[in-house]
Short mmCIF file of C-alpha atoms in Angstrom, two decimals:
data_model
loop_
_atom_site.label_atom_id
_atom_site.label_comp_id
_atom_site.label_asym_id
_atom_site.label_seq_id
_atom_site.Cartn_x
_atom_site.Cartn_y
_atom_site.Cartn_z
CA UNK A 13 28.40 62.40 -87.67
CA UNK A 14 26.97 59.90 -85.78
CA UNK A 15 24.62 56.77 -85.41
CA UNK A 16 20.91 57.28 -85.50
CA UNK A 17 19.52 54.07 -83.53
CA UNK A 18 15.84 53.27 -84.27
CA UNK A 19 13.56 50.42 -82.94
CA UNK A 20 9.94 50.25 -82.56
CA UNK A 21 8.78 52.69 -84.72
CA UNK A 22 10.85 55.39 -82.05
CA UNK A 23 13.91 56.60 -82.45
CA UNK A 24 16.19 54.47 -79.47
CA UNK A 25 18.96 55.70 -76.22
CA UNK A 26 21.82 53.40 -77.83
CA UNK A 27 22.97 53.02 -74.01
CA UNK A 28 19.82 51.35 -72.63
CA UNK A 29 21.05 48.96 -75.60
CA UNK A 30 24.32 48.39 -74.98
CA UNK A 31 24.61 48.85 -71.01
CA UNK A 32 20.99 47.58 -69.46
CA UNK A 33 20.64 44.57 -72.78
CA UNK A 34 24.00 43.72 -74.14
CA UNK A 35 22.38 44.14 -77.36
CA UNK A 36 23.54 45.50 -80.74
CA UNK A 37 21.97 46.44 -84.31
CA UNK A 38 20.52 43.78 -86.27
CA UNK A 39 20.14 46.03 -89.29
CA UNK A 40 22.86 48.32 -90.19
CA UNK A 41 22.20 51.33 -92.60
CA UNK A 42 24.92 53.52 -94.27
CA UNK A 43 23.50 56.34 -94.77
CA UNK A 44 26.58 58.06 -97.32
CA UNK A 45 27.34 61.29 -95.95
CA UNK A 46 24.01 62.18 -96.07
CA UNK A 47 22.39 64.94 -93.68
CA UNK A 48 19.45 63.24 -92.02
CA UNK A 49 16.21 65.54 -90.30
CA UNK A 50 13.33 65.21 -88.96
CA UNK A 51 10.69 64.77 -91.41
CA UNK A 52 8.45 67.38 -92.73
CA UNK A 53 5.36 68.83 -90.82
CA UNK A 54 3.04 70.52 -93.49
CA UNK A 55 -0.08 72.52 -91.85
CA UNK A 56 -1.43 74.13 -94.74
CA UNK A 57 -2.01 72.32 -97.72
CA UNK A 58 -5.15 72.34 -99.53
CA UNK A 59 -4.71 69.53 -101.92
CA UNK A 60 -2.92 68.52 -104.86
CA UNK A 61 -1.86 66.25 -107.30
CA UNK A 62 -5.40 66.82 -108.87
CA UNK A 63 -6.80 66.57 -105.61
CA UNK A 64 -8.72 69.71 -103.97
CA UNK A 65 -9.73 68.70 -100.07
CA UNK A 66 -12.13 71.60 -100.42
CA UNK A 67 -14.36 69.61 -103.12
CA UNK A 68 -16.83 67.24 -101.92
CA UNK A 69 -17.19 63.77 -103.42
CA UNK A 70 -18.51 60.60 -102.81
CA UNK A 71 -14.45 59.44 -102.94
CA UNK A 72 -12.95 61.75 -100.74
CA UNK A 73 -10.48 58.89 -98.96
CA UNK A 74 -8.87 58.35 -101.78
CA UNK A 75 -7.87 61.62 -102.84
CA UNK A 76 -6.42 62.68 -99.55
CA UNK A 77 -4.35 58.83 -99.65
CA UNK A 78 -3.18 59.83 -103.29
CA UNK A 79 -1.69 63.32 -101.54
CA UNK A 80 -0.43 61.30 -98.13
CA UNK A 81 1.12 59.02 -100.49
CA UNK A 82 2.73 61.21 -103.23
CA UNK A 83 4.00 64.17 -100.37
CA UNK A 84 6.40 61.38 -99.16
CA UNK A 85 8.65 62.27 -102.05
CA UNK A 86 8.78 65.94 -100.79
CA UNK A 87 9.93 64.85 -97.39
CA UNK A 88 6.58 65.31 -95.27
CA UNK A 89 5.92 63.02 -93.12
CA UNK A 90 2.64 64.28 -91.51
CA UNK A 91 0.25 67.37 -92.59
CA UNK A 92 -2.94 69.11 -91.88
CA UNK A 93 -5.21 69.19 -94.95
CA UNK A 94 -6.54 71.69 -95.43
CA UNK A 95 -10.19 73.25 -96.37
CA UNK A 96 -10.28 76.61 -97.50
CA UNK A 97 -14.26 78.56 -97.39
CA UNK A 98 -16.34 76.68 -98.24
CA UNK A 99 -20.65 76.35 -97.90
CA UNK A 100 -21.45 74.12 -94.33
CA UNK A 101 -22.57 71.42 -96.66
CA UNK A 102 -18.89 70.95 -97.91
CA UNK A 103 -17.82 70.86 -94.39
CA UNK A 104 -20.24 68.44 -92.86
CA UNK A 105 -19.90 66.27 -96.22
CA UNK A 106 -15.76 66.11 -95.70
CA UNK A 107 -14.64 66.64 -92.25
CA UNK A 108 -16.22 62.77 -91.33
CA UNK A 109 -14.25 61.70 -93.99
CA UNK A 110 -10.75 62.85 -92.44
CA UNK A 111 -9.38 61.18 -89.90
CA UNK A 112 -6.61 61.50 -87.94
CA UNK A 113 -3.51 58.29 -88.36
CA UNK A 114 -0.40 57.59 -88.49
CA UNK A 115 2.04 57.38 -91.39
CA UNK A 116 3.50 54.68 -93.03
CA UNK A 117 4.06 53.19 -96.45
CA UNK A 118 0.65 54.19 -97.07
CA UNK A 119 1.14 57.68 -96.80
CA UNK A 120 2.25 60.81 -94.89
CA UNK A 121 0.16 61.01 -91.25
CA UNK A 122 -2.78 62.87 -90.73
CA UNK A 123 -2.58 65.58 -87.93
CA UNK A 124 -5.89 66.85 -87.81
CA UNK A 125 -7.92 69.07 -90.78
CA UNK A 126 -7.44 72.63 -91.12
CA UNK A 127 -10.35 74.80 -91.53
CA UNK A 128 -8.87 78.29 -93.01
CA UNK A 129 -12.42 80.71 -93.18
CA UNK A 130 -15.39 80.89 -93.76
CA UNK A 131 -14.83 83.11 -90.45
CA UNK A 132 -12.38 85.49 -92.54
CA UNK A 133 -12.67 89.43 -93.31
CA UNK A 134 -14.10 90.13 -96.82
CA UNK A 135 -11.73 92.65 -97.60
CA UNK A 136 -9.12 90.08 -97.28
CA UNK A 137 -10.19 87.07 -98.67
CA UNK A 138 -7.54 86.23 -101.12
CA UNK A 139 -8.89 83.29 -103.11
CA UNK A 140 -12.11 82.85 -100.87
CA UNK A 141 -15.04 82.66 -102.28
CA UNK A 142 -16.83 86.14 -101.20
CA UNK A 143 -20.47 84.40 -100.99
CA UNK A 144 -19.77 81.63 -98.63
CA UNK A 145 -17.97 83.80 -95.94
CA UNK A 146 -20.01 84.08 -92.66
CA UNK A 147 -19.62 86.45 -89.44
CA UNK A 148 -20.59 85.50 -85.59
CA UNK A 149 -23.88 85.48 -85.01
CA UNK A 150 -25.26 85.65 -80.82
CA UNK A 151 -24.40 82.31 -79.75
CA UNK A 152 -20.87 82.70 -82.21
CA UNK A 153 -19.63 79.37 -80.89
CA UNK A 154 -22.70 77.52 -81.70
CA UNK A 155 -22.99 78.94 -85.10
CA UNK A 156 -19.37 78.22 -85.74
CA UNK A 157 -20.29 74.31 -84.86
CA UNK A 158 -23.46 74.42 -87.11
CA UNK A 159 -21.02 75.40 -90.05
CA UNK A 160 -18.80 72.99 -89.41
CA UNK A 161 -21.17 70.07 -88.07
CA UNK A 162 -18.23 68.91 -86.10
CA UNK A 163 -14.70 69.83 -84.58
CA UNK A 164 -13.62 66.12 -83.93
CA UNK A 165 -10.48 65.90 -86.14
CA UNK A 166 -9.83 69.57 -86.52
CA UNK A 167 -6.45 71.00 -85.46
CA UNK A 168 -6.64 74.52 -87.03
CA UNK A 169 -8.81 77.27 -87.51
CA UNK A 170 -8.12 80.60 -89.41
CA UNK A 171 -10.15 83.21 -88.48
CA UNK A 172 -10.20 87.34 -88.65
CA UNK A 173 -9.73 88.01 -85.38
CA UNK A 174 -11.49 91.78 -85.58
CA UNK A 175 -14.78 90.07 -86.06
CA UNK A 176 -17.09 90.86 -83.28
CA UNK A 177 -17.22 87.91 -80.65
CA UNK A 178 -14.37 86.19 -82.09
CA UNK A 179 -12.51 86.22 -78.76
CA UNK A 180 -15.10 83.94 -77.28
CA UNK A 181 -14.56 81.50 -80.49
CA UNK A 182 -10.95 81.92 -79.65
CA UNK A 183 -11.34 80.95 -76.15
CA UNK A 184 -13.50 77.79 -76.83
CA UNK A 185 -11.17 76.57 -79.60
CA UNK A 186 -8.24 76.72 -77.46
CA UNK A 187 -10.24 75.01 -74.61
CA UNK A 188 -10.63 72.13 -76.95
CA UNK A 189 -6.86 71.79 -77.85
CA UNK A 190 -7.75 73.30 -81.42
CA UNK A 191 -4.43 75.77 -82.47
CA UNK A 192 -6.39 79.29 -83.76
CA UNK A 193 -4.84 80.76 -86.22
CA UNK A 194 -4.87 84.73 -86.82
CA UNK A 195 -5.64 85.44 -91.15
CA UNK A 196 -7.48 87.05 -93.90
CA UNK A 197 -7.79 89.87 -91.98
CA UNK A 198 -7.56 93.81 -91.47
CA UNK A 199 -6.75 93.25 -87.55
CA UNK A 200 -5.05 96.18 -86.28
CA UNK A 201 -2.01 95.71 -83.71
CA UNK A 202 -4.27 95.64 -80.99
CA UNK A 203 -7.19 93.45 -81.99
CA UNK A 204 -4.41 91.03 -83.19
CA UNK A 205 -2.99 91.10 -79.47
CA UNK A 206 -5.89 90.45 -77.73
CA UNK A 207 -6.80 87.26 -79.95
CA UNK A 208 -2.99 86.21 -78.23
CA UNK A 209 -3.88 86.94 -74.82
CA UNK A 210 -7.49 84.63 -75.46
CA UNK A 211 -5.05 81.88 -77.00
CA UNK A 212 -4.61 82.18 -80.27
CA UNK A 213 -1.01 81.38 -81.47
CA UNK A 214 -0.19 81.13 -85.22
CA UNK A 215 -0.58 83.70 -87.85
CA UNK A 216 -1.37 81.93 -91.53
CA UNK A 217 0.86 82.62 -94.12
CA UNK A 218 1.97 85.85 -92.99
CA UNK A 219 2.22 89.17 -95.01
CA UNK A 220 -0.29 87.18 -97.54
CA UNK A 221 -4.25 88.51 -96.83
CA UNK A 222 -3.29 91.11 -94.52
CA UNK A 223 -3.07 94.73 -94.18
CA UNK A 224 0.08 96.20 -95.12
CA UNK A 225 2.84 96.63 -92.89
CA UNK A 226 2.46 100.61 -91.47
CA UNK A 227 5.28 101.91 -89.21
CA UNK A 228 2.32 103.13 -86.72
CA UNK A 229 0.09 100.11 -86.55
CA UNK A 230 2.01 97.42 -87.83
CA UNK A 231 -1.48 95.26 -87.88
CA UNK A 232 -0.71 91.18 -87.08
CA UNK A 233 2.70 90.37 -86.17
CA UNK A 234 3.96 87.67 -84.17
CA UNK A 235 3.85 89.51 -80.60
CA UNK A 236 5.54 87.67 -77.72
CA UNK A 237 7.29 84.76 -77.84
CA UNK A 238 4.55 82.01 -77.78
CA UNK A 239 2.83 83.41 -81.74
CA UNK A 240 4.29 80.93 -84.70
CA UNK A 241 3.56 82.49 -88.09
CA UNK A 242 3.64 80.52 -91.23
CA UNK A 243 5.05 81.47 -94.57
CA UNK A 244 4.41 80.13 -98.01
CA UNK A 245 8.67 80.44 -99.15
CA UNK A 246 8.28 79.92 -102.70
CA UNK A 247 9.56 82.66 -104.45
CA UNK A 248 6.11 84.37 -105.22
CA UNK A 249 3.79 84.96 -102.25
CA UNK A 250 6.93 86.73 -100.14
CA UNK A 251 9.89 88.50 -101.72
CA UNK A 252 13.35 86.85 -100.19
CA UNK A 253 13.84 90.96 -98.19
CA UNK A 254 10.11 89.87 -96.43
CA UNK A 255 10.87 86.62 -95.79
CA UNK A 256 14.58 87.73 -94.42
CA UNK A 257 12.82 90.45 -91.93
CA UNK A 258 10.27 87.99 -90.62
CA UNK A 259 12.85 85.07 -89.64
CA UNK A 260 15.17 88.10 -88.25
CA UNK A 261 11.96 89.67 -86.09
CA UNK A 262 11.29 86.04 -85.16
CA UNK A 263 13.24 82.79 -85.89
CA UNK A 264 11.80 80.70 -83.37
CA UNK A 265 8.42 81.49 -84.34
CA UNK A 266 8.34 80.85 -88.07
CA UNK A 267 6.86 77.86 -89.71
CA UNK A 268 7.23 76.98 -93.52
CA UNK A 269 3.86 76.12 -95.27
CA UNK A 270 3.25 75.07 -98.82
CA UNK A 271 -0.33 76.16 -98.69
CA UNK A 272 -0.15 73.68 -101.97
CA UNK A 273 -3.35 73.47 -104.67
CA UNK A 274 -4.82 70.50 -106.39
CA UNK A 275 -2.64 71.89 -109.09
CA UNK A 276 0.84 71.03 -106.97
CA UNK A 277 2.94 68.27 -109.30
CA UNK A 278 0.12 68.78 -112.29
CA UNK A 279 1.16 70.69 -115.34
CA UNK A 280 0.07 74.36 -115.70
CA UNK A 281 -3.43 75.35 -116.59
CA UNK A 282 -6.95 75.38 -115.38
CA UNK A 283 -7.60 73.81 -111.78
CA UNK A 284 -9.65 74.11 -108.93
CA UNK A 285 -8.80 76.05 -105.33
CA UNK A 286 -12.63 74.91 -103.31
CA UNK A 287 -15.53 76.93 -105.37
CA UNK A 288 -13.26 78.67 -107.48
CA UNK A 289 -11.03 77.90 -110.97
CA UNK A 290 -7.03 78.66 -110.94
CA UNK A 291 -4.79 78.80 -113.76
CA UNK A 292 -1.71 78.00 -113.07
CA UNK A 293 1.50 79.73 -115.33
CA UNK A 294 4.74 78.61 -113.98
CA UNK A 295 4.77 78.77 -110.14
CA UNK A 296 2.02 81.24 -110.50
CA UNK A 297 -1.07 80.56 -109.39
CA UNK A 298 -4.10 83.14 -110.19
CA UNK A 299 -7.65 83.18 -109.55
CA UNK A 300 -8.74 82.56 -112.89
CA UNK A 301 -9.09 85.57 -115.01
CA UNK A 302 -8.03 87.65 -112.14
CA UNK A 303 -4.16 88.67 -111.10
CA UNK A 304 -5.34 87.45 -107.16
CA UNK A 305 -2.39 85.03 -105.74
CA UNK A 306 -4.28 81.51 -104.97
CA UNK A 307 -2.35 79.07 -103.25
CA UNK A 308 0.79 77.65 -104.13
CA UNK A 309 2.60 75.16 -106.02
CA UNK A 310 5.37 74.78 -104.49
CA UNK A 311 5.98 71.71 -102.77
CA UNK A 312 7.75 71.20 -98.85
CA UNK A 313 11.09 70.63 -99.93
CA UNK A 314 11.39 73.43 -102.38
CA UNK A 315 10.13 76.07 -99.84
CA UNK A 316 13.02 74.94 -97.29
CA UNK A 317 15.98 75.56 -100.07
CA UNK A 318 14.11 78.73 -101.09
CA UNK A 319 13.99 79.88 -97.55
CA UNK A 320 17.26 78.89 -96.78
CA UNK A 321 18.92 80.63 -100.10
CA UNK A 322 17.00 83.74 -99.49
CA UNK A 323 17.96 84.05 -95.88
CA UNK A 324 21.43 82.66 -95.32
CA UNK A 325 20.51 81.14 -92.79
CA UNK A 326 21.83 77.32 -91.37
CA UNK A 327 20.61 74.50 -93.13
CA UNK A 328 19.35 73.07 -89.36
CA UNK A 329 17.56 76.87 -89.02
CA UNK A 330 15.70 75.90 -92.39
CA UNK A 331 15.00 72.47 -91.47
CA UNK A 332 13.39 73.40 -88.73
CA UNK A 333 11.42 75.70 -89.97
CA UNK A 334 9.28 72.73 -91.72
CA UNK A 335 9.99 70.21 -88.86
CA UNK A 336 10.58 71.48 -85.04
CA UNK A 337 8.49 74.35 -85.36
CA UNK A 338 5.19 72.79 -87.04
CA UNK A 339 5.35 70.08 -84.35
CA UNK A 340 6.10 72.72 -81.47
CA UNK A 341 2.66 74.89 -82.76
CA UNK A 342 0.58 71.63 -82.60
CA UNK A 343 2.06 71.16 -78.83
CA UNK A 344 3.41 67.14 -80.64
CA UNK A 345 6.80 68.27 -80.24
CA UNK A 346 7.74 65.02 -77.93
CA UNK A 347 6.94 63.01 -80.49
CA UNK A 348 8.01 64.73 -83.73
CA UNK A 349 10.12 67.09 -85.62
CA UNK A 350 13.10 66.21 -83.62
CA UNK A 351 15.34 63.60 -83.33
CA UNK A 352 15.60 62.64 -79.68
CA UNK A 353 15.04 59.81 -78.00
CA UNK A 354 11.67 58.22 -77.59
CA UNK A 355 10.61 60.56 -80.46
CA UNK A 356 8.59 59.10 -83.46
CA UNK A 357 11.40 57.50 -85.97
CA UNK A 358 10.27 59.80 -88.87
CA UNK A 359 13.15 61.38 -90.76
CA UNK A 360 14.67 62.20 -94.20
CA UNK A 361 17.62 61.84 -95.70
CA UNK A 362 18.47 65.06 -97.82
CA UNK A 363 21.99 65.36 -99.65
CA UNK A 364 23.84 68.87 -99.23
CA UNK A 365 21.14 70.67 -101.44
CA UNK A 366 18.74 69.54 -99.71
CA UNK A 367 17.03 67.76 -101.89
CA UNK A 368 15.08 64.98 -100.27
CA UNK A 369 17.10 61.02 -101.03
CA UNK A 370 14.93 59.08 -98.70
CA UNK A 371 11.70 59.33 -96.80
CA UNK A 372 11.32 57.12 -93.24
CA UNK A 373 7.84 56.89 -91.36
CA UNK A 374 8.29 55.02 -87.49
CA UNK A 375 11.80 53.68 -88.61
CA UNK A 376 10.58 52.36 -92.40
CA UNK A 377 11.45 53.42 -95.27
CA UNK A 378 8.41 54.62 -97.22
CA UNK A 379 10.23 56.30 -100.40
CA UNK A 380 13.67 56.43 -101.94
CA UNK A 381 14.95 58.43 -105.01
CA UNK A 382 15.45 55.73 -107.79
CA UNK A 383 19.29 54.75 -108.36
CA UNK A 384 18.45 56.92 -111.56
CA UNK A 385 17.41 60.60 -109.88
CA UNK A 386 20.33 60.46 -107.38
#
């Protein structure tokens, strides 16, 4: 109901402005009753827009600007691409290729990459591809360097936290500021609690690529308060009931993730998910031939009015979901998903359906919804 004051790039204390410099706005925006939010964090996308980050070519920059730039449109403002397994030569040919920048009118920012495998359990590898997964070897740090050739703009790692030596992974990961994530696995309660107490602190996409629940051992769930899990809310990889228990077990903790394909915004068909071929049917995705769940389609905005339609909940507990909480995980929280003072000016303006009308990266406007689509 209020004025949103912006200078700098940050969003601004109007009473430093008024009180300390006398000053007032030299731009003044009317926003029409619409609700503005922090912009969108996405941590799990793997591509799209014909654009797989798990493929590597000579071109590589230019796919993941063609994904910063058309994501703007679904309200996310910064992201974590994301590689799913993949051979070490995939990894050392793409990781120096990401780097880690702001947003702007070029595109959403880049967090950091997100490396989900090859460190993942075979029984629950989902759409991995079952010859490139590895285990820990002696020296399981070193071996998980050698695969990846280098951990300089990495922000995530999924790994099965049952493997042996995996909690000495965990701990050197965390020592490093990298967020370990807990997935593609047949953890039991306790194996998934110990991975917490050596740091890890998200679960990826939750209830996808894990054991079922089972009243006795209830396998990974977000235990304690400090455990984020994400969920992929788009209609298909969790039924509305799941998706309903999880944000009652756990508000605070969940985080909305489009775990998006190079076939997100493309017509259905044949595409690619890393080494392997999808077909895509509606906002089914398959592994080709097979009736295995592979990613998503779905894009940010979409999984925040699912989510929020399936659990009743407030529109500020669904934006959230995609904003506070993804920046809270990666420990960036004083800088985005909020609006507070001093914070990055990245926001959206979303009418009451939440459907995105304007995208704004450090207080610019990067895309609006032609006078057409309003």
């Amino acid at each position: 109901r209020e004025d949103l004051w912006v200078r700098e790039g940050k969003i601004l204390n109007p009473e430093k402005l008024f009180f300390d410099e006398k000053g007032s706005a030299d731009i003044q925006l009317d926003c029409k009753d619409s609700i503005i939010a922090p912009g969108f964090i996405d941590v799990q996308i793997n591509g799209g827009f014909g654009v797989d980050f798990s493929l590597a070519t000579d071109d590589f920059k230019s796919g993941i600007d063609l994904v910063s730039q058309k994501i703007l449109s679904h309200g996310v403002t910064s992201f974590c691409p994301t590689l799913v397994t993949s051979p070490p030569s995939v990894y050392h040919q793409v990781l120096p290729q990401i780097s880690i920048r702001n947003g702007g009118a070029h595109g959403a920012g880049i967090l950091g990459a997100h490396l989900e495998g090859p460190f993942i359990s075979k029984e629950k590898k989902g759409a991995h591809p079952e010859h490139c997964l590895r285990t820990f070897k002696e020296g399981a740090f070193q071996d998980l360097l050698a695969t990846y050739g280098s951990l300089d703009c990495v922000r995530i790692v999924t790994l099965a936290p049952e493997m042996k030596r995996s909690s000495e992974v965990i701990r050197e990961l965390t020592k490093r500021g990298i967020c370990v994530s807990l997935g593609h696995s047949v953890a039991n309660l306790s194996q998934a609690e110990e991975a917490v107490q050596h740091g890890a602190t998200f679960i990826t996409h939750l209830f996808n690529a894990m054991l079922p629940f089972h009243h006795r051992d209830p396998g990974i769930v977000p235990a304690g308060r400090r455990v984020f899990y994400g969920m992929i809310s788009d209609g298909i990889h969790t039924n509305p009931a799941a998706l309903r228990i999880a944000h009652r077990a756990h508000p605070k903790g969940l985080v909305l993730v489009t775990d998006a394909i190079a076939g997100m915004g493309l017509a259905p068909g044949r595409h690619t998910l890393g080494q392997q071929v999808v077909e895509i049917d509606g906002l089914n995705t398959y592994i080709a031939g097979t009736k295995t769940l592979s990613g998503s389609v779905a894009t940010m905005d979409t999984c925040v009015r699912h989510f929020q339609e399936a659990t009743g909940c407030s529109v500020e507990t669904a934006l959230e979901a995609a904003s506070l909480h993804p920046a809270q995980l990666l420990g960036i929280e004083h800088k985005k998903g909020t609006l507070n003072y001093d914070s990055d000016a990245d926001f959206l303006m979303l009418n009451d359906g939440l459907y995105v009308q304007a995208t704004y990266i450090a207080g610019e406007e990067v895309w609006r919804q032609d006078a057409l689509g309003m």
